[in-house]
Structures are given as structure tokens and as C-alpha cells.
PDB file of C-alpha atoms in Angstrom:
ATOM      1  CA  MET A1150      12.198 -51.534   6.746  1.00 41.00           C
ATOM      2  CA  GLN A1151      11.041 -52.132   3.177  1.00 43.00           C
ATOM      3  CA  PRO A1152       7.562 -53.592   2.632  1.00 48.00           C
ATOM      4  CA  ALA A1153       7.379 -57.254   1.790  1.00 49.00           C
ATOM      5  CA  SER A1154       6.966 -58.355  -1.794  1.00 56.00           C
ATOM      6  CA  ALA A1155       5.667 -61.607  -3.226  1.00 61.00           C
ATOM      7  CA  GLN A1156       9.211 -62.675  -4.063  1.00 70.00           C
ATOM      8  CA  GLY A1157       9.861 -65.292  -1.402  1.00 85.00           C
ATOM      9  CA  TYR A1158       6.671 -64.370   0.463  1.00 96.00           C
ATOM     10  CA  PRO A1159       5.950 -65.636   3.035  1.00 97.00           C
ATOM     11  CA  THR A1160       9.208 -66.368   4.803  1.00 97.00           C
ATOM     12  CA  ARG A1161       7.635 -66.606   8.253  1.00 97.00           C
ATOM     13  CA  PRO A1162       4.196 -67.359   9.772  1.00 98.00           C
ATOM     14  CA  VAL A1163       1.233 -65.171   8.813  1.00 98.00           C
ATOM     15  CA  HIS A1164      -1.054 -64.024  11.639  1.00 98.00           C
ATOM     16  CA  LEU A1165      -4.793 -64.059  10.990  1.00 98.00           C
ATOM     17  CA  TYR A1166      -6.889 -61.994  13.411  1.00 98.00           C
ATOM     18  CA  VAL A1167     -10.375 -63.330  14.171  1.00 97.00           C
ATOM     19  CA  PRO A1168     -12.741 -60.717  15.696  1.00 94.00           C
ATOM     20  CA  TYR A1169     -14.773 -63.276  17.658  1.00 90.00           C
ATOM     21  CA  PRO A1170     -14.174 -66.007  20.268  1.00 88.00           C
ATOM     22  CA  ALA A1171     -13.004 -69.519  19.473  1.00 90.00           C
ATOM     23  CA  GLY A1172     -15.708 -71.969  18.472  1.00 85.00           C
ATOM     24  CA  GLY A1173     -18.030 -69.638  16.561  1.00 83.00           C
ATOM     25  CA  PRO A1174     -18.567 -69.622  12.777  1.00 85.00           C
ATOM     26  CA  ASN A1175     -15.945 -66.892  12.219  1.00 91.00           C
ATOM     27  CA  ASP A1176     -13.341 -68.928  14.118  1.00 93.00           C
ATOM     28  CA  VAL A1177     -14.243 -72.210  12.415  1.00 93.00           C
ATOM     29  CA  ILE A1178     -13.976 -70.610   8.968  1.00 95.00           C
ATOM     30  CA  ALA A1179     -10.638 -69.002   9.842  1.00 97.00           C
ATOM     31  CA  ARG A1180      -9.167 -72.302  11.019  1.00 97.00           C
ATOM     32  CA  LEU A1181     -10.361 -74.206   7.963  1.00 97.00           C
ATOM     33  CA  LEU A1182      -8.929 -71.527   5.705  1.00 98.00           C
ATOM     34  CA  GLY A1183      -5.687 -71.298   7.662  1.00 97.00           C
ATOM     35  CA  GLN A1184      -5.077 -75.033   7.648  1.00 97.00           C
ATOM     36  CA  GLU A1185      -5.508 -75.268   3.887  1.00 97.00           C
ATOM     37  CA  MET A1186      -3.479 -72.149   3.069  1.00 97.00           C
ATOM     38  CA  SER A1187      -0.618 -73.291   5.301  1.00 97.00           C
ATOM     39  CA  LYS A1188      -0.145 -76.375   3.113  1.00 95.00           C
ATOM     40  CA  SER A1189       0.502 -74.476  -0.108  1.00 92.00           C
ATOM     41  CA  LEU A1190       2.164 -71.377   1.369  1.00 95.00           C
ATOM     42  CA  GLY A1191       4.687 -73.467   3.284  1.00 94.00           C
ATOM     43  CA  GLN A1192       4.210 -71.259   6.329  1.00 97.00           C
ATOM     44  CA  GLN A1193       1.802 -71.525   9.223  1.00 97.00           C
ATOM     45  CA  ILE A1194      -1.289 -69.325   9.369  1.00 98.00           C
ATOM     46  CA  VAL A1195      -1.477 -68.446  13.058  1.00 98.00           C
ATOM     47  CA  ILE A1196      -5.048 -67.838  14.232  1.00 98.00           C
ATOM     48  CA  GLU A1197      -5.348 -65.064  16.827  1.00 98.00           C
ATOM     49  CA  ASN A1198      -8.776 -64.609  18.394  1.00 96.00           C
ATOM     50  CA  ARG A1199      -9.234 -60.972  19.385  1.00 96.00           C
ATOM     51  CA  PRO A1200     -12.889 -60.729  20.425  1.00 93.00           C
ATOM     52  CA  GLY A1201     -14.667 -57.695  21.795  1.00 90.00           C
ATOM     53  CA  GLY A1202     -16.212 -54.429  20.754  1.00 89.00           C
ATOM     54  CA  SER A1203     -18.692 -56.120  18.386  1.00 87.00           C
ATOM     55  CA  GLY A1204     -15.747 -57.115  16.223  1.00 91.00           C
ATOM     56  CA  ASN A1205     -14.077 -53.705  16.342  1.00 94.00           C
ATOM     57  CA  ILE A1206     -11.110 -54.614  18.567  1.00 95.00           C
ATOM     58  CA  ALA A1207      -9.488 -56.987  16.075  1.00 97.00           C
ATOM     59  CA  ILE A1208      -9.941 -54.566  13.177  1.00 97.00           C
ATOM     60  CA  GLU A1209      -8.541 -51.654  15.149  1.00 97.00           C
ATOM     61  CA  ALA A1210      -5.545 -53.834  16.068  1.00 98.00           C
ATOM     62  CA  LEU A1211      -5.001 -54.749  12.416  1.00 98.00           C
ATOM     63  CA  GLY A1212      -4.936 -51.065  11.550  1.00 97.00           C
ATOM     64  CA  ARG A1213      -1.896 -50.651  13.808  1.00 97.00           C
ATOM     65  CA  THR A1214       0.152 -53.411  12.156  1.00 98.00           C
ATOM     66  CA  ALA A1215       2.778 -53.137   9.420  1.00 97.00           C
ATOM     67  CA  PRO A1216       1.442 -53.426   5.857  1.00 98.00           C
ATOM     68  CA  ASP A1217       3.701 -56.344   5.002  1.00 97.00           C
ATOM     69  CA  GLY A1218       1.297 -59.228   4.480  1.00 97.00           C
ATOM     70  CA  TYR A1219       2.207 -60.934   7.736  1.00 98.00           C
ATOM     71  CA  THR A1220      -0.878 -59.755   9.616  1.00 98.00           C
ATOM     72  CA  ILE A1221      -4.349 -60.043   8.081  1.00 98.00           C
ATOM     73  CA  ALA A1222      -7.880 -60.411   9.457  1.00 98.00           C
ATOM     74  CA  LEU A1223     -11.066 -62.323   8.724  1.00 98.00           C
ATOM     75  CA  PRO A1224     -13.973 -60.022   9.652  1.00 97.00           C
ATOM     76  CA  ALA A1225     -17.643 -60.747   9.080  1.00 94.00           C
ATOM     77  CA  MET A1226     -20.519 -58.484   8.039  1.00 93.00           C
ATOM     78  CA  ALA A1227     -20.050 -56.313  11.147  1.00 93.00           C
ATOM     79  CA  TYR A1228     -16.906 -54.864   9.550  1.00 96.00           C
ATOM     80  CA  ALA A1229     -19.135 -53.116   7.001  1.00 96.00           C
ATOM     81  CA  THR A1230     -21.968 -52.219   9.369  1.00 95.00           C
ATOM     82  CA  ASN A1231     -20.193 -51.048  12.533  1.00 94.00           C
ATOM     83  CA  PRO A1232     -19.160 -47.616  11.173  1.00 94.00           C
ATOM     84  CA  SER A1233     -22.884 -46.856  10.717  1.00 93.00           C
ATOM     85  CA  LEU A1234     -23.933 -48.622  13.904  1.00 92.00           C
ATOM     86  CA  PHE A1235     -21.590 -46.906  16.360  1.00 91.00           C
ATOM     87  CA  SER A1236     -21.150 -43.167  16.823  1.00 87.00           C
ATOM     88  CA  LYS A1237     -17.403 -43.772  16.841  1.00 89.00           C
ATOM     89  CA  VAL A1238     -15.244 -46.686  15.723  1.00 92.00           C
ATOM     90  CA  GLY A1239     -11.478 -46.842  15.835  1.00 93.00           C
ATOM     91  CA  TYR A1240     -11.012 -47.585  12.147  1.00 96.00           C
ATOM     92  CA  SER A1241     -12.039 -46.409   8.719  1.00 95.00           C
ATOM     93  CA  PHE A1242     -12.308 -48.386   5.509  1.00 96.00           C
ATOM     94  CA  ASP A1243      -9.457 -46.462   3.898  1.00 96.00           C
ATOM     95  CA  GLN A1244      -7.055 -48.069   6.386  1.00 97.00           C
ATOM     96  CA  PHE A1245      -7.509 -51.482   4.782  1.00 98.00           C
ATOM     97  CA  ALA A1246      -7.155 -53.365   1.527  1.00 98.00           C
ATOM     98  CA  PRO A1247      -9.798 -56.037   0.852  1.00 98.00           C
ATOM     99  CA  VAL A1248      -8.166 -59.284  -0.268  1.00 98.00           C
ATOM    100  CA  SER A1249     -11.056 -61.684  -0.903  1.00 98.00           C
ATOM    101  CA  ILE A1250     -14.618 -62.569   0.002  1.00 98.00           C
ATOM    102  CA  VAL A1251     -13.991 -66.032   1.407  1.00 98.00           C
ATOM    103  CA  THR A1252     -17.470 -67.464   1.904  1.00 97.00           C
ATOM    104  CA  LYS A1253     -21.122 -66.478   2.083  1.00 95.00           C
ATOM    105  CA  GLY A1254     -24.173 -68.150   3.517  1.00 94.00           C
ATOM    106  CA  PRO A1255     -27.803 -67.437   4.340  1.00 96.00           C
ATOM    107  CA  LEU A1256     -29.541 -67.034   7.641  1.00 96.00           C
ATOM    108  CA  VAL A1257     -32.735 -68.969   8.267  1.00 97.00           C
ATOM    109  CA  LEU A1258     -36.017 -67.390   9.330  1.00 98.00           C
ATOM    110  CA  VAL A1259     -37.474 -69.672  12.000  1.00 98.00           C
ATOM    111  CA  VAL A1260     -40.571 -69.576  14.187  1.00 98.00           C
ATOM    112  CA  HIS A1261     -41.777 -71.544  17.188  1.00 98.00           C
ATOM    113  CA  PRO A1262     -44.615 -73.979  16.316  1.00 98.00           C
ATOM    114  CA  SER A1263     -46.892 -72.274  18.868  1.00 97.00           C
ATOM    115  CA  LEU A1264     -47.053 -69.223  16.601  1.00 97.00           C
ATOM    116  CA  GLY A1265     -49.221 -71.257  14.235  1.00 97.00           C
ATOM    117  CA  VAL A1266     -47.627 -70.156  10.953  1.00 98.00           C
ATOM    118  CA  LYS A1267     -45.946 -72.341   8.365  1.00 97.00           C
ATOM    119  CA  SER A1268     -44.942 -69.882   5.655  1.00 98.00           C
ATOM    120  CA  VAL A1269     -43.476 -66.410   5.253  1.00 98.00           C
ATOM    121  CA  LYS A1270     -46.795 -65.178   3.875  1.00 98.00           C
ATOM    122  CA  GLU A1271     -48.676 -66.497   6.914  1.00 98.00           C
ATOM    123  CA  LEU A1272     -46.171 -64.779   9.211  1.00 98.00           C
ATOM    124  CA  ILE A1273     -46.600 -61.477   7.375  1.00 98.00           C
ATOM    125  CA  ASP A1274     -50.401 -61.780   7.503  1.00 98.00           C
ATOM    126  CA  LEU A1275     -50.314 -62.539  11.238  1.00 98.00           C
ATOM    127  CA  ALA A1276     -47.920 -59.662  11.950  1.00 98.00           C
ATOM    128  CA  LYS A1277     -50.104 -57.237   9.977  1.00 98.00           C
ATOM    129  CA  SER A1278     -53.161 -58.343  11.938  1.00 98.00           C
ATOM    130  CA  LYS A1279     -51.322 -57.707  15.231  1.00 97.00           C
ATOM    131  CA  PRO A1280     -49.088 -54.671  14.662  1.00 97.00           C
ATOM    132  CA  GLY A1281     -46.509 -54.264  17.414  1.00 96.00           C
ATOM    133  CA  LYS A1282     -47.710 -57.403  19.215  1.00 97.00           C
ATOM    134  CA  LEU A1283     -45.245 -60.032  17.922  1.00 98.00           C
ATOM    135  CA  ASP A1284     -41.670 -60.253  19.208  1.00 98.00           C
ATOM    136  CA  TYR A1285     -38.525 -61.413  17.467  1.00 98.00           C
ATOM    137  CA  GLY A1286     -35.199 -62.110  19.112  1.00 97.00           C
ATOM    138  CA  SER A1287     -31.600 -61.572  18.092  1.00 94.00           C
ATOM    139  CA  GLY A1288     -28.151 -62.213  19.490  1.00 87.00           C
ATOM    140  CA  GLY A1289     -27.697 -58.510  20.218  1.00 85.00           C
ATOM    141  CA  ASN A1290     -28.365 -54.989  19.019  1.00 84.00           C
ATOM    142  CA  GLY A1291     -26.751 -54.524  15.611  1.00 84.00           C
ATOM    143  CA  SER A1292     -25.979 -58.214  15.117  1.00 86.00           C
ATOM    144  CA  SER A1293     -26.521 -59.809  11.711  1.00 90.00           C
ATOM    145  CA  LEU A1294     -29.617 -61.532  13.135  1.00 93.00           C
ATOM    146  CA  HIS A1295     -31.000 -58.138  14.183  1.00 93.00           C
ATOM    147  CA  LEU A1296     -30.228 -56.457  10.875  1.00 94.00           C
ATOM    148  CA  ALA A1297     -31.763 -59.295   8.854  1.00 96.00           C
ATOM    149  CA  ALA A1298     -34.993 -58.876  10.828  1.00 97.00           C
ATOM    150  CA  GLU A1299     -34.989 -55.086  10.441  1.00 95.00           C
ATOM    151  CA  MET A1300     -34.639 -55.403   6.679  1.00 95.00           C
ATOM    152  CA  PHE A1301     -37.471 -57.940   6.736  1.00 97.00           C
ATOM    153  CA  LYS A1302     -39.651 -55.478   8.689  1.00 97.00           C
ATOM    154  CA  GLN A1303     -38.932 -52.685   6.222  1.00 95.00           C
ATOM    155  CA  GLN A1304     -39.468 -54.720   3.068  1.00 96.00           C
ATOM    156  CA  ALA A1305     -42.459 -56.747   4.314  1.00 97.00           C
ATOM    157  CA  GLY A1306     -44.106 -53.710   5.894  1.00 97.00           C
ATOM    158  CA  VAL A1307     -44.653 -55.318   9.294  1.00 97.00           C
ATOM    159  CA  ASP A1308     -44.249 -54.053  12.852  1.00 97.00           C
ATOM    160  CA  ILE A1309     -42.607 -56.710  15.027  1.00 98.00           C
ATOM    161  CA  GLN A1310     -40.725 -55.849  18.193  1.00 97.00           C
ATOM    162  CA  HIS A1311     -37.028 -56.522  18.790  1.00 96.00           C
ATOM    163  CA  ILE A1312     -35.905 -58.412  21.898  1.00 96.00           C
ATOM    164  CA  PRO A1313     -32.077 -58.279  22.030  1.00 93.00           C
ATOM    165  CA  TYR A1314     -30.214 -61.007  23.914  1.00 91.00           C
ATOM    166  CA  LYS A1315     -26.642 -61.049  25.174  1.00 84.00           C
ATOM    167  CA  GLY A1316     -25.792 -63.832  22.748  1.00 81.00           C
ATOM    168  CA  THR A1317     -27.193 -66.573  20.573  1.00 84.00           C
ATOM    169  CA  ASN A1318     -27.246 -69.161  23.389  1.00 84.00           C
ATOM    170  CA  ASP A1319     -29.595 -67.023  25.485  1.00 89.00           C
ATOM    171  CA  LEU A1320     -31.772 -66.389  22.443  1.00 94.00           C
ATOM    172  CA  ILE A1321     -32.057 -70.086  21.602  1.00 94.00           C
ATOM    173  CA  SER A1322     -33.251 -70.941  25.117  1.00 94.00           C
ATOM    174  CA  ASP A1323     -36.219 -68.574  24.843  1.00 97.00           C
ATOM    175  CA  LEU A1324     -36.864 -69.396  21.184  1.00 97.00           C
ATOM    176  CA  LEU A1325     -37.213 -73.113  21.951  1.00 97.00           C
ATOM    177  CA  THR A1326     -39.773 -72.417  24.692  1.00 97.00           C
ATOM    178  CA  GLY A1327     -41.717 -69.990  22.516  1.00 97.00           C
ATOM    179  CA  ARG A1328     -41.089 -67.074  24.861  1.00 97.00           C
ATOM    180  CA  VAL A1329     -39.812 -65.234  21.815  1.00 98.00           C
ATOM    181  CA  PRO A1330     -41.395 -66.862  18.745  1.00 98.00           C
ATOM    182  CA  ILE A1331     -39.493 -65.430  15.761  1.00 98.00           C
ATOM    183  CA  ALA A1332     -35.807 -65.159  14.852  1.00 98.00           C
ATOM    184  CA  PHE A1333     -33.285 -65.237  12.077  1.00 97.00           C
ATOM    185  CA  MET A1334     -30.648 -67.864  12.896  1.00 94.00           C
ATOM    186  CA  SER A1335     -27.434 -69.270  11.466  1.00 90.00           C
ATOM    187  CA  PRO A1336     -28.105 -72.498   9.516  1.00 90.00           C
ATOM    188  CA  LEU A1337     -25.685 -74.396  11.733  1.00 85.00           C
ATOM    189  CA  ILE A1338     -27.673 -73.595  14.870  1.00 88.00           C
ATOM    190  CA  ALA A1339     -31.124 -73.826  13.285  1.00 94.00           C
ATOM    191  CA  GLN A1340     -30.576 -77.174  11.584  1.00 92.00           C
ATOM    192  CA  THR A1341     -30.878 -79.513  14.570  1.00 92.00           C
ATOM    193  CA  HIS A1342     -33.883 -77.736  16.077  1.00 97.00           C
ATOM    194  CA  VAL A1343     -35.738 -77.667  12.753  1.00 97.00           C
ATOM    195  CA  LYS A1344     -34.972 -81.349  12.170  1.00 95.00           C
ATOM    196  CA  ASP A1345     -36.298 -82.184  15.649  1.00 96.00           C
ATOM    197  CA  GLY A1346     -39.499 -80.245  14.995  1.00 97.00           C
ATOM    198  CA  LYS A1347     -38.826 -77.733  17.753  1.00 98.00           C
ATOM    199  CA  LEU A1348     -38.650 -74.855  15.251  1.00 98.00           C
ATOM    200  CA  ILE A1349     -40.156 -74.312  11.797  1.00 98.00           C
ATOM    201  CA  ALA A1350     -37.973 -72.941   8.993  1.00 98.00           C
ATOM    202  CA  LEU A1351     -39.946 -70.488   6.863  1.00 98.00           C
ATOM    203  CA  GLY A1352     -37.219 -69.289   4.515  1.00 98.00           C
ATOM    204  CA  VAL A1353     -33.548 -68.756   3.840  1.00 97.00           C
ATOM    205  CA  THR A1354     -32.250 -65.242   3.320  1.00 97.00           C
ATOM    206  CA  SER A1355     -29.946 -65.848   0.332  1.00 95.00           C
ATOM    207  CA  PRO A1356     -30.909 -64.655  -3.175  1.00 95.00           C
ATOM    208  CA  GLN A1357     -31.150 -68.281  -4.333  1.00 94.00           C
ATOM    209  CA  ARG A1358     -32.078 -71.436  -2.475  1.00 93.00           C
ATOM    210  CA  SER A1359     -29.285 -72.827  -0.344  1.00 92.00           C
ATOM    211  CA  GLN A1360     -27.663 -76.089  -1.382  1.00 87.00           C
ATOM    212  CA  SER A1361     -27.770 -77.041   2.302  1.00 87.00           C
ATOM    213  CA  TRP A1362     -31.503 -76.218   2.594  1.00 93.00           C
ATOM    214  CA  PRO A1363     -32.841 -77.188  -0.852  1.00 93.00           C
ATOM    215  CA  ASP A1364     -36.449 -77.684   0.308  1.00 94.00           C
ATOM    216  CA  THR A1365     -36.686 -74.336   2.096  1.00 97.00           C
ATOM    217  CA  PRO A1366     -37.769 -71.396  -0.093  1.00 98.00           C
ATOM    218  CA  THR A1367     -35.970 -68.082  -0.065  1.00 98.00           C
ATOM    219  CA  VAL A1368     -37.682 -65.293   1.850  1.00 98.00           C
ATOM    220  CA  ALA A1369     -37.867 -63.439  -1.461  1.00 98.00           C
ATOM    221  CA  GLU A1370     -39.762 -66.161  -3.306  1.00 97.00           C
ATOM    222  CA  ALA A1371     -41.940 -66.874  -0.262  1.00 96.00           C
ATOM    223  CA  GLY A1372     -43.395 -63.408   0.066  1.00 93.00           C
ATOM    224  CA  VAL A1373     -40.839 -60.558   0.213  1.00 97.00           C
ATOM    225  CA  PRO A1374     -39.596 -59.900  -3.344  1.00 97.00           C
ATOM    226  CA  GLY A1375     -36.043 -58.570  -3.517  1.00 96.00           C
ATOM    227  CA  TYR A1376     -35.168 -59.552   0.041  1.00 97.00           C
ATOM    228  CA  ALA A1377     -31.615 -60.877   0.373  1.00 96.00           C
ATOM    229  CA  VAL A1378     -29.220 -61.074   3.303  1.00 96.00           C
ATOM    230  CA  GLU A1379     -26.060 -63.157   3.392  1.00 95.00           C
ATOM    231  CA  ALA A1380     -23.643 -63.645   6.246  1.00 92.00           C
ATOM    232  CA  TRP A1381     -20.213 -63.186   4.693  1.00 96.00           C
ATOM    233  CA  TYR A1382     -16.582 -63.423   5.715  1.00 97.00           C
ATOM    234  CA  ALA A1383     -13.700 -61.594   4.070  1.00 98.00           C
ATOM    235  CA  VAL A1384      -9.949 -61.368   4.389  1.00 98.00           C
ATOM    236  CA  ILE A1385      -8.542 -57.850   4.664  1.00 98.00           C
ATOM    237  CA  ALA A1386      -5.001 -56.510   5.001  1.00 98.00           C
ATOM    238  CA  PRO A1387      -3.611 -53.154   6.108  1.00 98.00           C
ATOM    239  CA  LYS A1388      -3.650 -50.476   3.406  1.00 98.00           C
ATOM    240  CA  GLY A1389      -0.256 -50.259   1.754  1.00 98.00           C
ATOM    241  CA  THR A1390       0.340 -53.995   1.692  1.00 98.00           C
ATOM    242  CA  PRO A1391       2.245 -54.552  -1.585  1.00 97.00           C
ATOM    243  CA  LYS A1392      -0.030 -55.373  -4.472  1.00 97.00           C
ATOM    244  CA  ASP A1393       1.835 -58.560  -5.329  1.00 97.00           C
ATOM    245  CA  VAL A1394       1.495 -59.793  -1.742  1.00 98.00           C
ATOM    246  CA  VAL A1395      -2.250 -59.068  -1.810  1.00 98.00           C
ATOM    247  CA  GLU A1396      -2.513 -60.963  -5.109  1.00 97.00           C
ATOM    248  CA  THR A1397      -0.570 -63.903  -3.665  1.00 97.00           C
ATOM    249  CA  LEU A1398      -2.928 -64.065  -0.696  1.00 98.00           C
ATOM    250  CA  ASN A1399      -5.933 -63.736  -2.993  1.00 98.00           C
ATOM    251  CA  LYS A1400      -4.813 -66.663  -5.167  1.00 98.00           C
ATOM    252  CA  GLU A1401      -4.059 -68.829  -2.142  1.00 98.00           C
ATOM    253  CA  ILE A1402      -7.481 -68.098  -0.636  1.00 98.00           C
ATOM    254  CA  ALA A1403      -9.216 -68.962  -3.916  1.00 98.00           C
ATOM    255  CA  LYS A1404      -7.286 -72.222  -4.085  1.00 97.00           C
ATOM    256  CA  ALA A1405      -8.025 -73.076  -0.441  1.00 98.00           C
ATOM    257  CA  VAL A1406     -11.786 -72.468  -0.542  1.00 98.00           C
ATOM    258  CA  GLN A1407     -12.177 -74.611  -3.667  1.00 96.00           C
ATOM    259  CA  SER A1408     -10.466 -77.609  -2.100  1.00 96.00           C
ATOM    260  CA  PRO A1409     -12.954 -80.467  -1.580  1.00 96.00           C
ATOM    261  CA  VAL A1410     -12.384 -80.642   2.183  1.00 95.00           C
ATOM    262  CA  VAL A1411     -12.995 -76.915   2.721  1.00 96.00           C
ATOM    263  CA  LYS A1412     -16.016 -76.833   0.415  1.00 95.00           C
ATOM    264  CA  GLU A1413     -17.531 -79.768   2.281  1.00 94.00           C
ATOM    265  CA  LYS A1414     -16.932 -78.237   5.706  1.00 93.00           C
ATOM    266  CA  PHE A1415     -18.213 -74.834   4.607  1.00 94.00           C
ATOM    267  CA  ALA A1416     -21.365 -76.577   3.347  1.00 91.00           C
ATOM    268  CA  ALA A1417     -21.811 -78.165   6.783  1.00 88.00           C
ATOM    269  CA  LEU A1418     -21.923 -74.600   8.158  1.00 88.00           C
ATOM    270  CA  GLY A1419     -24.553 -73.702   5.561  1.00 88.00           C
ATOM    271  CA  ASN A1420     -22.016 -71.663   3.584  1.00 92.00           C
ATOM    272  CA  GLU A1421     -20.681 -71.730   0.048  1.00 93.00           C
ATOM    273  CA  SER A1422     -17.107 -71.099  -1.041  1.00 96.00           C
ATOM    274  CA  VAL A1423     -16.494 -67.825  -2.885  1.00 97.00           C
ATOM    275  CA  GLY A1424     -12.846 -66.835  -3.262  1.00 97.00           C
ATOM    276  CA  SER A1425     -13.531 -63.543  -5.076  1.00 98.00           C
ATOM    277  CA  SER A1426     -11.083 -61.328  -6.913  1.00 98.00           C
ATOM    278  CA  VAL A1427      -9.618 -58.320  -5.107  1.00 98.00           C
ATOM    279  CA  ALA A1428     -11.788 -55.946  -7.164  1.00 98.00           C
ATOM    280  CA  GLU A1429     -14.915 -57.956  -6.410  1.00 98.00           C
ATOM    281  CA  ALA A1430     -14.115 -57.889  -2.689  1.00 98.00           C
ATOM    282  CA  GLU A1431     -13.639 -54.115  -2.746  1.00 98.00           C
ATOM    283  CA  LYS A1432     -16.975 -53.547  -4.484  1.00 98.00           C
ATOM    284  CA  TYR A1433     -18.879 -56.060  -2.375  1.00 98.00           C
ATOM    285  CA  ILE A1434     -17.769 -54.594   0.951  1.00 98.00           C
ATOM    286  CA  ALA A1435     -18.443 -51.030  -0.234  1.00 97.00           C
ATOM    287  CA  ASP A1436     -21.919 -52.020  -1.441  1.00 97.00           C
ATOM    288  CA  GLU A1437     -22.689 -53.786   1.851  1.00 96.00           C
ATOM    289  CA  ALA A1438     -21.574 -50.776   3.891  1.00 96.00           C
ATOM    290  CA  ASP A1439     -23.823 -48.514   1.808  1.00 96.00           C
ATOM    291  CA  ARG A1440     -26.820 -50.843   1.875  1.00 94.00           C
ATOM    292  CA  TRP A1441     -26.767 -51.521   5.601  1.00 94.00           C
ATOM    293  CA  GLY A1442     -26.037 -47.880   6.386  1.00 94.00           C
ATOM    294  CA  LYS A1443     -29.382 -47.023   4.774  1.00 93.00           C
ATOM    295  CA  VAL A1444     -31.203 -49.788   6.671  1.00 91.00           C
ATOM    296  CA  LEU A1445     -29.741 -48.675   9.996  1.00 92.00           C
ATOM    297  CA  LYS A1446     -30.589 -45.034   9.355  1.00 91.00           C
ATOM    298  CA  ALA A1447     -34.170 -45.833   8.331  1.00 89.00           C
ATOM    299  CA  ALA A1448     -34.656 -47.970  11.459  1.00 87.00           C
ATOM    300  CA  GLY A1449     -32.900 -45.493  13.751  1.00 89.00           C
ATOM    301  CA  ILE A1450     -30.627 -48.236  15.093  1.00 87.00           C
ATOM    302  CA  ARG A1451     -27.540 -47.332  17.113  1.00 84.00           C
ATOM    303  CA  ALA A1452     -25.433 -49.612  19.293  1.00 79.00           C
ATOM    304  CA  ASP A1453     -24.329 -46.863  21.688  1.00 72.00           C
TER     305      ASP A1453
END
């Protein structure tokens, strides 16, 4: 069978693999994107949730599909970090063609009020006065919340101890009681608890202040120069997908993420629309894989 080309593409529904369960940020972003792209493509974008393996299962499945543009995936940051995190993963980057960086957004560094700190600098000072005595939580070993904290430890020069949870819901329960007093959280989850005064937001992890959190300083400006972590989501296709099909998908993604309804809903998640070029997506993912590989090696973090 000959590979598809952009001429007449797509002539049938396009399947979009999501590496995480329904209801999470990855799934919400995929559905927003799919709904908008379906309108202009004239074909349905079928969302297929394939959770498991820290995001690896969906990517491995994509690697076994035909490179015809009818099966794509929307991985998150774990796509770039898992090859360094696990001793063995069932995919390699050269199996895939990046299509676009869809959206990016910061995490939020939060603390429980009982910790008695109200700024990043105060947290750093407290941690340095009690090396190894303060705990931070994450949604799991190797999660974006864990990696953001490890980079913070390295760049701020503090020794805080990791408490991994089985998921964000378990983490939140202990964070709200102060059992674990420090965490990096998604803006969507942190927002309500910060507004209610149950948590204090010390900083956002993006290079610039977030439009959704304009009064919260970046971690970099608040005490850790050069610190930057963004949760990102990209569309990838199997390697060998015809260039014109990749370009068609890239243009449709760019159009979709700039639509007012998608921009507004991304903002509600704490994210900003990107819609990068293919070349920008390739470079960004390669840079992220390299950067986080160094962080993981320096911290001695493995997931298995």
C-alpha cells in the first residue's frame, strides 16, 4: 500500500492516541484539539486513551502503526524523559516525526501555610537551615512534578526529601493537611486551593509570568535565576509519514490552537497555545530530552 499524501488527505477519521486516562490535562487538551481540527479537516479526530507504563504504552503502540497520517499521538513531557528514566523503553525517538508543540504551561510551586514561608527565598532559607528535614511530594517517581522539584533542588542548592505518591489525588490529600508541605502542582489543581487559602503559591515555573497567574512571580525571578520548567504537549507521527501530510497536520494544529475557543480553554488549564513549526518541534523535543537526561543523571533518578 502506498503512503498517504496530502492530496485528498484525510479521507477517513484520524486516530489520536492519548497516553493517559480520560479526564486529565493530556486528555482534555487532546479533545479540545481534536474537536477544532475535525471542523476544518472534514474528518473526525478519534481520541483513543491508551494509558499505562508512564505514558510508554501509547507511544509504543504508535510505533507499530502505518506511517500514513491516520494515527498520531499527543504525548507530554514524559515522552522526552522516559528514555532516560527507564532502563528500557519500547521506543526510540528515531521512530517518530514531531509534528507540532501544541501547548505549554507552567507548574506552580505551592506550600502549606503551616510551613511559615511566603516566598521562594524564604523557602530556600528554611531548607538550607534544615538540610534533609523538609519533604516535598509528587504524583510519582519521574513525574513532571518530581522532575521540577529535582531541578529546583539542584539549582537552588537545597536538600529536600522526595515523597512519591501513586497519583496527584493522593498527593493533594496530604498536601492540604500539611503532612507533606511542599509540591509543584498543575495550575488547574492548585488554583482552587490557593484561592481558598489552603495553599500558598510561591512561584510559577515558566520563564515568564503566566497570563493565568499574573501576580505570582516566576521561580527564577523569586530566587532561582535561570530556573524554567514547562509542562508541554506535542503531536507526533510515525517516522516515514509523508512530508506533505505532516505539514497538513502542522497547519491544522496551528489553526486550531489559535482559535478563540481553544485559546480560552487552554488558558483555563493554565496553558498557552503554541502551534510550532515542524522544525521547532523537532528541536524543542531534542533539547528537552537532553536537558532532562542531565537532570536525571545528576540526581540518580530511575523509575525501575
